[in-house]
Amino acid sequence: MSTTSFRAPAKRSPASMPEYQRQNFATPGADASARLSDSAAGIYERGADQTGKQLMALGGAMQQAAKVGDALYVDYQTTKAREAFNSYRREAMQKKAELANLQGGLALDEKTGVQARLSQWQSEARERLVKDLGKPAANLFTAAAEDVDAQLGAWATQKWQSEERTYRNQQTEATLALNTDEMLTDPMNAEAVKRGFKAIKSGYKELADLNGWSDEYAQSQINSAAQKAFTTMIRAQIDSEQLGNAQELIGRYGHALGGMRGPLEATLKAKGRELEARARATQERADTVQAANLGAGLFETYGDDAIKVQSVLEEKVKDPVQRARVTQSYLSNASLHERMKTQAEERDKAASYDNAISQTDSILAGQESEQKKAALLSGVLVGVADPATRKKIEEYQNFKINGTEAPVDKNVLAEAQAYAAQPGVRPDMVTNRYADKLPPSALGKAVKIARDEATKQSEKLMQDEITDSLVDDFGYTRSQATAGYRVILSRMTGLVDPAQRLETARQLAKKISVETKAWFSGEEIPAYSLGSNLEYQLDSDIEIPTSLIPMIDEALEAKGKPITDQNRKEVYILFLRGKENG
């Protein structure tokens, strides 16, 4: 005997519902031998009844198990669908953020724009995520993904529309700018300006249609663009000083200028006044230059003949203002000539005085007889042309011979010494100013001050030039240049004339800078360190430049030391070794 029941499948298919199979079960004790006895039959009946109950219970249990299995299977499929949907939604957010960065033509491109990229991603992502899902899960995922696609599609459409509007706005605005520039390049061509402005109006109407502007707002934009363009056009003419063009444009397009017409007209008038003033100034400068040249030419031609000059001016220069300028130029040239002549005479007198003084000192220091000296001194006096200068030389000779001279006014001497110490005052200037106010010995003191000051200034200028040249032209440091300059000074003994000293210093500066070996020594010692190098022996009989003696004497006086040749040499040697404060 057998009975029928169901059993759960051993292996489920992920893509289908479970299928249950029928199965026959054998009933124990119901064979032919069992029917031989009643007892056996009774046992069979009781056994079969018990077995049937057990099988019924088993069948119920199996049905309950099948229901539990179905619930677990459904829950499994739902979980898989949810996982795929979450991945899809996460990728959708990332794709949206990526596509949001596309702008303008990149966002609108049919093959690579926002919508094309989104559609491509949707197809690829759905196919990839559904691949491992069963049919129930795939259906659940598809239903959920459609909602994401709807939202993303709406966003993409809005994004495309926004970018398309922005892109068209930009294109139109660029066209407007180009049309405006083209109109401004030929502002005086009325037809070209008319065509340009017509294109501008068309462009703003396109913007109005694209952005939904009201008619009033569109007209206000056109008016603003016209005002701006014509204002720029007129201002450019004013700035380039084409005032006639600017005035014509204001008259032609004044209706489009609005509130800018008044300021532009004011600017035009101000520029006109500026140009008039500039023209007057230019003309005045030209007239002044012409007057100066004519005045100089008249003086060069007619000299001091003022009557002749006046006659020429009245004949050739009709404008009274210009005639006055020429007259002033002529007088200035005459005055300058007179001053230069006077200064030349004064320098000649001073030179004659200094030369006669030197001759007198040389004659008196000579070994000739007194009679011979008297004759020579008389010859010195004869050689002085200016009577006043000759008289001063005679007084000086009497002072040197007899030891007597006029008393010295201490106030005048102090004044002369102060004047002589001023920068730029030459010895001849002191002589000319105070020769008739001071006796020869006092005048000599004041002249010496001027000569010493001039020497100091000359030496300072020479030092600055040479040290700067060593630094700038030959790469010395400042301290090396100073030391090198002292070495140069040590090789310039016996030179007195400032011009000769400067030229010699320039030559020596080049020499110490270009020779491969140390200058003045046969060893590899840098030239700028010779003065402080013990191997470089300074000559004990070194000659001090005459031009430096006044400065050395000042240093000795400041230290309270007596002015002797030995002390001078010691100070000079310290100076050359860079130890002037030692």
Coordinates of C-alpha atoms in Angstrom, one line a residue:
M1 CA 0.0 0.0 0.0
S2 CA 1.2 3.5 -0.7
T3 CA 0.0 7.0 0.1
T4 CA 0.8 10.3 -1.6
S5 CA 2.4 13.5 -0.1
F6 CA 4.6 16.5 -1.0
R7 CA 8.2 17.4 -0.4
A8 CA 10.0 20.8 -0.7
P9 CA 12.5 20.9 -3.4
A10 CA 16.1 20.4 -2.5
K11 CA 17.3 23.3 -4.7
R12 CA 15.4 26.5 -5.5
S13 CA 15.7 28.4 -8.7
P14 CA 16.3 32.1 -8.0
A15 CA 14.1 33.1 -10.9
S16 CA 10.9 31.0 -10.1
M17 CA 8.5 30.0 -7.4
P18 CA 9.1 26.7 -5.6
E19 CA 7.5 23.6 -7.2
Y20 CA 6.4 20.6 -5.0
Q21 CA 6.6 17.0 -6.2
R22 CA 4.3 14.1 -5.5
Q23 CA 5.8 11.0 -3.8
N24 CA 4.4 7.5 -2.9
F25 CA 5.3 6.1 0.5
A26 CA 5.2 2.2 1.2
T27 CA 2.9 1.0 4.1
P28 CA 4.8 -1.6 6.3
G29 CA 3.0 -4.9 7.1
A30 CA 0.5 -5.0 4.3
D31 CA 1.9 -7.8 2.2
A32 CA 0.4 -11.3 1.4
S33 CA 1.8 -12.9 4.5
A34 CA 0.2 -10.4 6.7
R35 CA -3.2 -11.3 5.6
L36 CA -2.8 -14.9 6.8
S37 CA -3.9 -14.1 10.2
D38 CA -6.6 -11.8 11.7
S39 CA -4.2 -10.7 14.3
A40 CA -1.9 -9.6 11.7
A41 CA -4.8 -7.8 9.9
G42 CA -5.7 -6.1 13.1
I43 CA -2.1 -5.0 13.6
Y44 CA -2.1 -3.8 10.1
E45 CA -5.2 -1.8 10.5
R46 CA -4.0 -0.2 13.7
G47 CA -0.6 0.4 12.2
A48 CA -2.1 1.8 9.0
D49 CA -4.4 4.2 10.9
Q50 CA -1.5 5.4 13.0
T51 CA 0.7 5.8 10.0
G52 CA -2.0 7.7 8.2
K53 CA -2.3 10.2 11.1
Q54 CA 1.4 10.6 11.2
L55 CA 1.5 11.2 7.4
M56 CA -1.3 13.8 7.7
A57 CA 0.6 15.6 10.4
L58 CA 3.8 15.5 8.4
G59 CA 1.9 16.9 5.4
G60 CA 0.6 19.8 7.5
A61 CA 4.0 20.5 8.8
M62 CA 5.4 20.4 5.3
Q63 CA 2.7 22.8 4.0
Q64 CA 3.6 25.2 6.9
A65 CA 7.3 24.9 6.0
A66 CA 6.5 25.7 2.4
K67 CA 4.7 28.9 3.4
V68 CA 7.7 30.0 5.5
G69 CA 10.0 29.3 2.6
D70 CA 7.9 31.4 0.3
A71 CA 8.1 34.3 2.7
L72 CA 11.8 34.0 3.0
Y73 CA 12.2 33.9 -0.7
V74 CA 10.1 37.0 -1.3
D75 CA 12.1 38.9 1.4
Y76 CA 15.3 37.8 -0.2
Q77 CA 14.2 39.1 -3.6
T78 CA 13.1 42.4 -2.1
T79 CA 16.4 42.9 -0.4
K80 CA 18.3 42.3 -3.6
A81 CA 16.0 44.8 -5.5
R82 CA 16.6 47.4 -2.7
E83 CA 20.3 47.0 -2.9
A84 CA 20.3 47.5 -6.7
F85 CA 18.0 50.5 -6.4
N86 CA 20.2 52.2 -3.7
S87 CA 23.2 51.8 -6.0
Y88 CA 21.3 53.2 -8.9
R89 CA 20.1 56.2 -6.9
R90 CA 23.6 56.9 -5.5
E91 CA 25.1 56.7 -9.0
A92 CA 22.3 59.0 -10.2
M93 CA 23.2 61.6 -7.6
Q94 CA 26.9 61.4 -8.7
K95 CA 26.0 61.7 -12.4
K96 CA 23.8 64.7 -11.7
A97 CA 26.6 66.5 -9.9
E98 CA 28.9 65.6 -12.7
L99 CA 26.6 66.9 -15.4
A100 CA 25.8 70.0 -13.5
N101 CA 29.3 71.3 -14.3
L102 CA 28.6 71.2 -18.0
Q103 CA 27.8 74.7 -19.3
G104 CA 27.0 76.4 -22.6
G105 CA 27.7 74.5 -25.8
L106 CA 29.2 71.6 -23.8
A107 CA 25.9 71.0 -22.0
L108 CA 23.8 71.3 -25.2
D109 CA 25.8 69.0 -27.5
E110 CA 23.7 66.2 -29.0
K111 CA 26.4 63.6 -28.6
T112 CA 28.2 64.7 -25.4
G113 CA 25.8 67.0 -23.7
V114 CA 23.7 66.6 -20.6
Q115 CA 20.9 64.6 -22.1
A116 CA 23.1 62.3 -24.2
R117 CA 25.3 61.5 -21.3
L118 CA 22.4 60.9 -18.9
S119 CA 20.6 58.5 -21.4
Q120 CA 23.8 56.6 -21.9
W121 CA 24.4 56.2 -18.2
Q122 CA 20.8 55.1 -17.6
S123 CA 21.0 52.3 -20.1
E124 CA 24.4 51.1 -18.9
A125 CA 23.5 51.3 -15.2
R126 CA 20.1 49.4 -15.6
E127 CA 21.6 46.7 -17.6
R128 CA 24.5 46.2 -15.1
L129 CA 22.4 46.3 -12.0
V130 CA 19.5 44.0 -13.3
K131 CA 21.9 41.4 -14.5
D132 CA 22.1 39.5 -11.2
L133 CA 18.5 39.9 -10.1
G134 CA 15.6 37.4 -10.4
K135 CA 12.5 38.4 -12.2
P136 CA 10.6 39.5 -9.1
A137 CA 13.5 41.6 -7.9
A138 CA 14.1 43.0 -11.4
N139 CA 10.5 44.1 -11.5
L140 CA 10.7 45.8 -8.1
F141 CA 14.0 47.5 -9.2
T142 CA 12.6 48.7 -12.5
A143 CA 9.5 50.2 -10.8
A144 CA 11.6 52.1 -8.3
A145 CA 14.2 53.2 -10.8
E146 CA 11.5 54.7 -13.0
D147 CA 10.8 57.3 -10.3
V148 CA 14.5 58.3 -10.1
D149 CA 14.6 58.5 -13.9
A150 CA 11.6 60.7 -13.9
Q151 CA 13.2 63.1 -11.4
L152 CA 16.5 63.1 -13.2
G153 CA 15.0 63.5 -16.6
A154 CA 13.0 66.5 -15.4
W155 CA 16.2 68.0 -13.9
A156 CA 18.1 67.3 -17.2
T157 CA 15.4 69.0 -19.2
Q158 CA 15.4 72.0 -17.0
K159 CA 19.2 72.1 -17.1
W160 CA 19.3 71.9 -20.9
Q161 CA 16.7 74.7 -21.2
S162 CA 18.6 76.9 -18.8
E163 CA 21.9 76.4 -20.5
E164 CA 20.3 76.8 -23.9
R165 CA 18.8 80.1 -22.8
T166 CA 22.1 81.3 -21.3
Y167 CA 24.0 80.2 -24.4
R168 CA 21.7 82.0 -26.7
N169 CA 21.8 85.1 -24.5
Q170 CA 25.6 85.0 -24.6
Q171 CA 25.7 84.6 -28.3
T172 CA 23.3 87.5 -28.8
E173 CA 25.2 89.7 -26.3
A174 CA 28.5 89.0 -28.1
T175 CA 26.9 89.9 -31.4
L176 CA 25.7 93.1 -29.8
A177 CA 29.2 93.9 -28.6
L178 CA 30.7 93.3 -32.0
N179 CA 28.0 95.4 -33.7
T180 CA 28.7 98.2 -31.2
D181 CA 32.4 98.0 -31.8
E182 CA 31.9 98.1 -35.6
M183 CA 29.7 101.1 -35.2
L184 CA 32.3 102.9 -33.1
T185 CA 35.1 102.3 -35.6
D186 CA 33.7 104.7 -38.2
P187 CA 31.6 107.2 -36.1
M188 CA 31.4 109.9 -38.8
N189 CA 29.9 107.4 -41.3
A190 CA 26.2 108.0 -40.7
E191 CA 25.1 105.1 -42.9
A192 CA 27.4 102.6 -41.1
V193 CA 26.2 103.9 -37.7
K194 CA 22.6 103.5 -38.8
R195 CA 23.2 99.9 -39.9
G196 CA 25.0 99.1 -36.7
F197 CA 22.3 100.5 -34.5
K198 CA 19.6 98.7 -36.5
A199 CA 21.5 95.4 -35.7
I200 CA 21.7 96.4 -32.1
K201 CA 17.9 96.9 -31.9
S202 CA 17.4 93.5 -33.6
G203 CA 19.7 91.9 -31.0
Y204 CA 17.8 93.3 -28.1
K205 CA 14.5 92.2 -29.6
E206 CA 15.9 88.7 -29.8
L207 CA 16.9 88.9 -26.1
A208 CA 13.4 90.1 -25.3
D209 CA 11.8 87.1 -27.0
L210 CA 14.2 84.7 -25.4
N211 CA 13.9 86.0 -21.9
G212 CA 10.2 87.0 -22.0
W213 CA 10.9 90.7 -21.4
S214 CA 8.0 93.2 -21.5
D215 CA 8.0 95.7 -24.4
E216 CA 8.7 98.5 -21.9
Y217 CA 11.7 96.8 -20.5
A218 CA 13.1 95.9 -23.9
Q219 CA 12.8 99.5 -25.1
S220 CA 14.6 100.7 -22.0
Q221 CA 17.5 98.3 -22.7
I222 CA 17.6 99.6 -26.3
N223 CA 17.7 103.2 -25.1
S224 CA 20.4 102.5 -22.5
A225 CA 22.5 100.7 -25.2
A226 CA 22.1 103.7 -27.5
Q227 CA 23.0 106.2 -24.8
K228 CA 26.1 104.2 -23.9
A229 CA 27.3 103.7 -27.5
F230 CA 26.8 107.3 -28.6
T231 CA 28.3 108.7 -25.4
T232 CA 31.4 106.5 -25.9
M233 CA 31.6 107.6 -29.5
I234 CA 31.4 111.3 -28.7
R235 CA 33.8 111.1 -25.7
A236 CA 36.4 109.4 -27.9
Q237 CA 36.3 112.3 -30.3
I238 CA 36.7 114.8 -27.4
D239 CA 39.6 112.8 -26.0
S240 CA 41.3 112.7 -29.4
E241 CA 40.8 116.5 -29.6
Q242 CA 38.5 116.2 -32.7
L243 CA 36.1 118.8 -31.3
G244 CA 34.4 119.5 -34.6
N245 CA 33.5 115.8 -35.0
A246 CA 32.3 115.7 -31.4
Q247 CA 30.0 118.7 -32.0
E248 CA 28.6 117.2 -35.1
L249 CA 27.9 113.9 -33.4
I250 CA 26.1 115.6 -30.5
G251 CA 23.9 117.4 -33.0
R252 CA 23.2 114.2 -34.9
Y253 CA 22.5 111.8 -32.0
G254 CA 21.6 114.2 -29.2
H255 CA 18.1 112.7 -29.0
A256 CA 19.6 109.3 -27.9
L257 CA 22.0 110.8 -25.3
G258 CA 19.3 111.4 -22.7
G259 CA 20.8 112.9 -19.5
M260 CA 24.4 112.6 -20.9
R261 CA 24.0 115.4 -23.4
G262 CA 24.6 118.2 -20.9
P263 CA 27.8 116.7 -19.4
L264 CA 29.2 115.9 -22.8
E265 CA 28.6 119.5 -24.0
A266 CA 30.3 120.8 -20.8
T267 CA 33.2 118.4 -21.4
L268 CA 33.5 119.6 -25.0
K269 CA 33.6 123.3 -24.0
A270 CA 36.2 122.6 -21.3
K271 CA 38.4 120.7 -23.8
G272 CA 38.0 123.6 -26.2
R273 CA 39.3 126.1 -23.6
E274 CA 42.1 123.7 -22.8
L275 CA 43.2 123.6 -26.4
E276 CA 43.0 127.3 -26.8
A277 CA 45.2 127.8 -23.7
R278 CA 47.6 125.2 -24.9
A279 CA 47.8 126.9 -28.3
R280 CA 48.5 130.3 -26.7
A281 CA 51.2 128.8 -24.5
T282 CA 52.8 127.1 -27.5
Q283 CA 52.7 130.3 -29.5
E284 CA 54.1 132.3 -26.6
R285 CA 57.0 129.8 -26.3
A286 CA 57.7 130.0 -30.0
D287 CA 57.6 133.8 -29.9
T288 CA 59.9 133.8 -26.9
V289 CA 62.4 131.5 -28.6
Q290 CA 62.2 133.6 -31.7
A291 CA 62.7 136.8 -29.7
A292 CA 65.7 135.4 -27.8
N293 CA 67.4 134.3 -31.0
L294 CA 66.7 137.6 -32.8
G295 CA 67.9 139.6 -29.8
A296 CA 71.1 137.5 -29.6
G297 CA 71.6 138.0 -33.3
L298 CA 71.2 141.7 -33.1
F299 CA 73.8 142.0 -30.3
E300 CA 76.2 139.8 -32.3
T301 CA 75.7 141.9 -35.4
Y302 CA 75.5 145.5 -33.9
G303 CA 77.1 145.1 -30.5
D304 CA 76.5 148.2 -28.3
D305 CA 75.0 150.3 -31.1
A306 CA 71.6 150.7 -29.5
I307 CA 70.3 153.2 -32.0
K308 CA 70.9 150.9 -34.9
V309 CA 69.3 148.0 -33.0
Q310 CA 66.2 150.2 -32.3
S311 CA 65.9 151.1 -36.0
V312 CA 66.1 147.4 -37.1
L313 CA 63.5 146.4 -34.5
E314 CA 61.0 149.1 -35.7
E315 CA 61.5 148.0 -39.2
K316 CA 61.3 144.2 -38.8
V317 CA 59.1 143.6 -35.7
K318 CA 55.7 145.2 -36.0
D319 CA 54.0 143.5 -33.0
P320 CA 54.8 145.7 -29.9
V321 CA 54.7 142.7 -27.5
Q322 CA 57.2 140.7 -29.6
R323 CA 59.3 143.9 -30.1
A324 CA 59.6 144.2 -26.3
R325 CA 60.6 140.5 -26.1
V326 CA 63.4 141.0 -28.7
T327 CA 64.6 144.2 -26.9
Q328 CA 64.7 142.3 -23.6
S329 CA 66.7 139.5 -25.2
Y330 CA 69.1 142.0 -26.7
L331 CA 69.7 143.8 -23.4
S332 CA 70.2 140.5 -21.6
N333 CA 72.8 139.5 -24.1
A334 CA 74.5 142.8 -23.7
S335 CA 74.4 142.5 -19.9
L336 CA 75.7 139.0 -20.0
H337 CA 78.5 140.0 -22.3
E338 CA 79.5 142.8 -20.0
R339 CA 79.5 140.6 -16.9
M340 CA 81.6 138.0 -18.7
K341 CA 83.9 140.7 -19.8
T342 CA 84.2 142.0 -16.3
Q343 CA 84.8 138.5 -14.8
A344 CA 87.5 137.8 -17.4
E345 CA 89.2 141.1 -16.6
E346 CA 89.0 140.3 -12.9
R347 CA 90.4 136.9 -13.4
D348 CA 93.2 138.4 -15.5
K349 CA 93.9 140.9 -12.7
A350 CA 94.0 138.2 -10.1
A351 CA 96.2 136.0 -12.2
S352 CA 98.5 139.0 -12.8
Y353 CA 98.5 139.7 -9.1
D354 CA 99.3 136.1 -8.2
N355 CA 102.0 135.9 -10.9
A356 CA 103.7 139.1 -9.7
I357 CA 103.6 137.9 -6.1
S358 CA 105.2 134.6 -7.1
Q359 CA 107.9 136.5 -9.1
T360 CA 108.6 138.8 -6.2
D361 CA 109.0 136.0 -3.8
S362 CA 111.3 134.1 -6.2
I363 CA 113.4 137.2 -6.8
L364 CA 113.8 138.0 -3.2
A365 CA 114.8 134.4 -2.4
G366 CA 117.4 134.4 -5.1
Q367 CA 121.2 134.9 -4.8
E368 CA 121.5 138.0 -7.0
S369 CA 122.9 141.3 -5.8
E370 CA 120.6 143.9 -4.3
Q371 CA 121.0 146.0 -7.3
K372 CA 120.0 143.1 -9.6
K373 CA 117.0 142.3 -7.4
A374 CA 115.8 145.9 -7.5
A375 CA 116.0 145.9 -11.3
L376 CA 114.1 142.6 -11.5
L377 CA 111.4 143.8 -9.0
S378 CA 111.0 146.9 -11.1
G379 CA 110.5 144.7 -14.1
V380 CA 107.7 142.8 -12.3
L381 CA 105.9 146.1 -11.7
V382 CA 106.3 147.1 -15.3
G383 CA 104.7 143.9 -16.4
V384 CA 101.5 144.6 -14.4
A385 CA 99.1 146.5 -16.7
D386 CA 96.4 147.4 -14.2
P387 CA 97.4 150.4 -12.2
A388 CA 95.5 149.3 -9.0
T389 CA 97.1 145.9 -9.2
R390 CA 100.5 147.4 -9.8
K391 CA 100.1 149.5 -6.7
K392 CA 99.3 146.5 -4.6
I393 CA 102.3 144.6 -5.9
E394 CA 104.5 147.6 -5.1
E395 CA 103.1 147.6 -1.5
Y396 CA 103.8 143.8 -1.3
Q397 CA 107.4 144.4 -2.4
N398 CA 107.9 147.1 0.2
F399 CA 106.4 144.8 2.8
K400 CA 108.8 141.9 1.9
I401 CA 111.8 144.3 1.7
N402 CA 111.1 146.6 4.7
G403 CA 108.8 144.4 6.8
T404 CA 106.2 147.1 7.1
E405 CA 102.7 147.4 5.6
A406 CA 99.4 149.0 6.3
P407 CA 97.6 147.9 9.5
V408 CA 95.1 145.0 9.2
D409 CA 91.4 145.6 9.9
K410 CA 90.6 142.4 11.8
N411 CA 86.9 142.6 10.9
V412 CA 87.7 142.8 7.2
L413 CA 90.2 139.9 7.5
A414 CA 87.6 137.8 9.3
E415 CA 85.0 138.6 6.6
A416 CA 87.5 137.7 3.9
Q417 CA 88.4 134.4 5.5
A418 CA 84.8 133.5 5.9
Y419 CA 84.2 134.3 2.3
A420 CA 87.2 132.3 1.2
A421 CA 86.0 129.2 3.0
Q422 CA 82.7 129.1 1.1
P423 CA 82.3 126.3 -1.4
G424 CA 82.9 127.4 -5.0
V425 CA 84.9 130.6 -4.1
R426 CA 88.1 130.7 -6.1
P427 CA 91.4 132.4 -5.0
D428 CA 91.0 135.0 -7.7
M429 CA 87.6 135.9 -6.4
V430 CA 89.1 136.6 -3.0
T431 CA 91.8 138.7 -4.5
N432 CA 89.5 140.8 -6.6
R433 CA 87.1 141.5 -3.6
Y434 CA 89.7 142.2 -0.9
A435 CA 92.9 143.4 -2.6
D436 CA 92.1 147.0 -1.9
K437 CA 90.9 146.3 1.7
L438 CA 93.7 144.2 3.1
P439 CA 97.4 144.5 3.1
P440 CA 99.4 141.8 1.2
S441 CA 100.1 139.5 4.2
A442 CA 96.5 139.4 5.3
L443 CA 95.2 139.0 1.8
G444 CA 97.6 136.1 1.3
K445 CA 96.0 134.3 4.3
A446 CA 92.5 134.7 2.9
V447 CA 93.7 133.6 -0.5
K448 CA 95.4 130.5 1.0
I449 CA 92.1 129.5 2.6
A450 CA 90.3 129.7 -0.7
R451 CA 93.1 127.7 -2.4
D452 CA 93.0 125.0 0.4
E453 CA 89.2 124.7 0.2
A454 CA 89.4 124.4 -3.6
T455 CA 92.0 121.7 -3.2
K456 CA 89.9 119.8 -0.6
Q457 CA 86.9 119.9 -2.9
S458 CA 89.0 118.8 -5.8
E459 CA 90.4 115.9 -3.8
K460 CA 87.0 114.9 -2.5
L461 CA 85.5 114.8 -6.0
M462 CA 88.5 112.8 -7.3
Q463 CA 88.1 110.3 -4.4
D464 CA 84.4 109.9 -5.1
E465 CA 84.9 109.3 -8.8
I466 CA 87.7 106.8 -8.4
T467 CA 86.1 104.7 -5.6
D468 CA 82.8 104.7 -7.4
S469 CA 84.6 103.5 -10.6
L470 CA 86.3 100.7 -8.7
V471 CA 83.0 99.6 -7.3
D472 CA 80.8 100.0 -10.3
D473 CA 83.2 99.2 -13.2
F474 CA 85.5 96.7 -11.6
G475 CA 83.5 94.9 -8.9
Y476 CA 85.3 96.1 -5.8
T477 CA 83.6 96.2 -2.5
R478 CA 83.3 99.7 -1.0
S479 CA 86.0 99.0 1.6
Q480 CA 88.3 97.5 -1.1
A481 CA 87.8 100.6 -3.3
T482 CA 88.7 102.9 -0.4
A483 CA 91.9 100.9 0.2
G484 CA 92.7 100.8 -3.5
Y485 CA 92.3 104.6 -3.7
R486 CA 94.9 105.0 -0.9
V487 CA 97.3 102.9 -2.9
I488 CA 96.7 105.2 -5.9
L489 CA 97.4 108.3 -3.8
S490 CA 100.8 106.8 -2.7
R491 CA 101.9 106.7 -6.4
M492 CA 100.9 110.3 -7.1
T493 CA 103.5 112.3 -5.2
G494 CA 104.8 115.4 -6.9
L495 CA 101.5 116.0 -8.8
V496 CA 99.9 119.3 -7.9
D497 CA 97.6 120.3 -10.8
P498 CA 94.1 119.1 -10.0
A499 CA 93.3 118.1 -13.6
Q500 CA 96.6 116.2 -13.9
R501 CA 96.0 114.4 -10.6
L502 CA 92.6 113.3 -11.7
E503 CA 93.7 112.0 -15.0
T504 CA 96.6 110.1 -13.4
A505 CA 94.3 108.6 -10.8
R506 CA 92.0 107.4 -13.5
Q507 CA 94.8 105.6 -15.3
L508 CA 96.1 104.1 -12.1
A509 CA 92.6 102.8 -11.2
K510 CA 92.4 101.0 -14.5
K511 CA 95.9 99.5 -14.0
I512 CA 95.3 98.1 -10.5
S513 CA 92.0 96.6 -11.7
V514 CA 93.2 94.7 -14.8
E515 CA 96.6 93.4 -14.0
T516 CA 96.8 89.8 -13.0
K517 CA 99.4 90.3 -10.4
A518 CA 99.4 92.6 -7.4
W519 CA 100.0 96.2 -8.4
F520 CA 103.4 97.6 -7.4
S521 CA 104.5 94.3 -5.9
G522 CA 105.8 91.2 -7.5
E523 CA 103.6 88.9 -5.4
E524 CA 100.1 87.6 -5.5
I525 CA 98.7 90.3 -3.1
P526 CA 95.5 92.1 -4.1
A527 CA 96.2 95.7 -5.1
Y528 CA 93.6 97.1 -2.7
S529 CA 95.3 95.4 0.3
L530 CA 98.8 96.7 -0.4
G531 CA 98.5 99.6 2.0
S532 CA 97.6 97.4 5.0
N533 CA 100.0 94.5 4.0
L534 CA 103.2 94.5 6.0
E535 CA 105.1 93.1 3.0
Y536 CA 104.4 96.3 1.2
Q537 CA 106.9 98.7 2.6
L538 CA 106.0 102.4 2.2
D539 CA 109.0 104.6 1.4
S540 CA 110.3 106.3 4.5
D541 CA 111.0 109.4 2.4
I542 CA 107.5 109.3 0.9
E543 CA 106.5 112.6 -0.6
I544 CA 103.2 114.0 0.6
P545 CA 101.0 115.5 -2.2
T546 CA 100.8 119.3 -1.8
S547 CA 97.1 119.1 -2.2
L548 CA 96.8 116.9 0.9
I549 CA 98.9 119.1 3.2
P550 CA 96.0 121.3 4.4
M551 CA 93.9 118.4 5.4
I552 CA 96.9 116.7 7.2
D553 CA 97.6 120.0 9.1
E554 CA 94.0 120.1 10.2
A555 CA 94.2 116.6 11.5
L556 CA 97.4 117.4 13.4
E557 CA 95.8 120.6 14.9
A558 CA 92.7 118.5 15.9
K559 CA 95.0 116.1 17.8
G560 CA 97.1 118.9 19.4
K561 CA 100.3 117.8 17.6
P562 CA 102.8 120.3 16.2
I563 CA 102.9 120.7 12.4
T564 CA 106.2 119.3 11.3
D565 CA 107.3 117.4 8.3
Q566 CA 107.8 114.2 10.3
N567 CA 104.3 114.4 11.9
R568 CA 102.8 115.0 8.5
K569 CA 104.5 111.9 7.1
E570 CA 103.3 109.8 10.0
V571 CA 99.7 110.9 9.5
Y572 CA 99.9 110.4 5.7
I573 CA 101.4 106.9 6.1
L574 CA 98.6 106.0 8.6
F575 CA 96.1 107.3 6.0
L576 CA 97.6 105.2 3.3
R577 CA 97.4 102.1 5.5
G578 CA 93.7 102.8 6.2
K579 CA 94.4 103.8 9.8
E580 CA 93.7 107.5 9.6
N581 CA 92.1 107.3 13.1
G582 CA 95.1 105.5 14.6

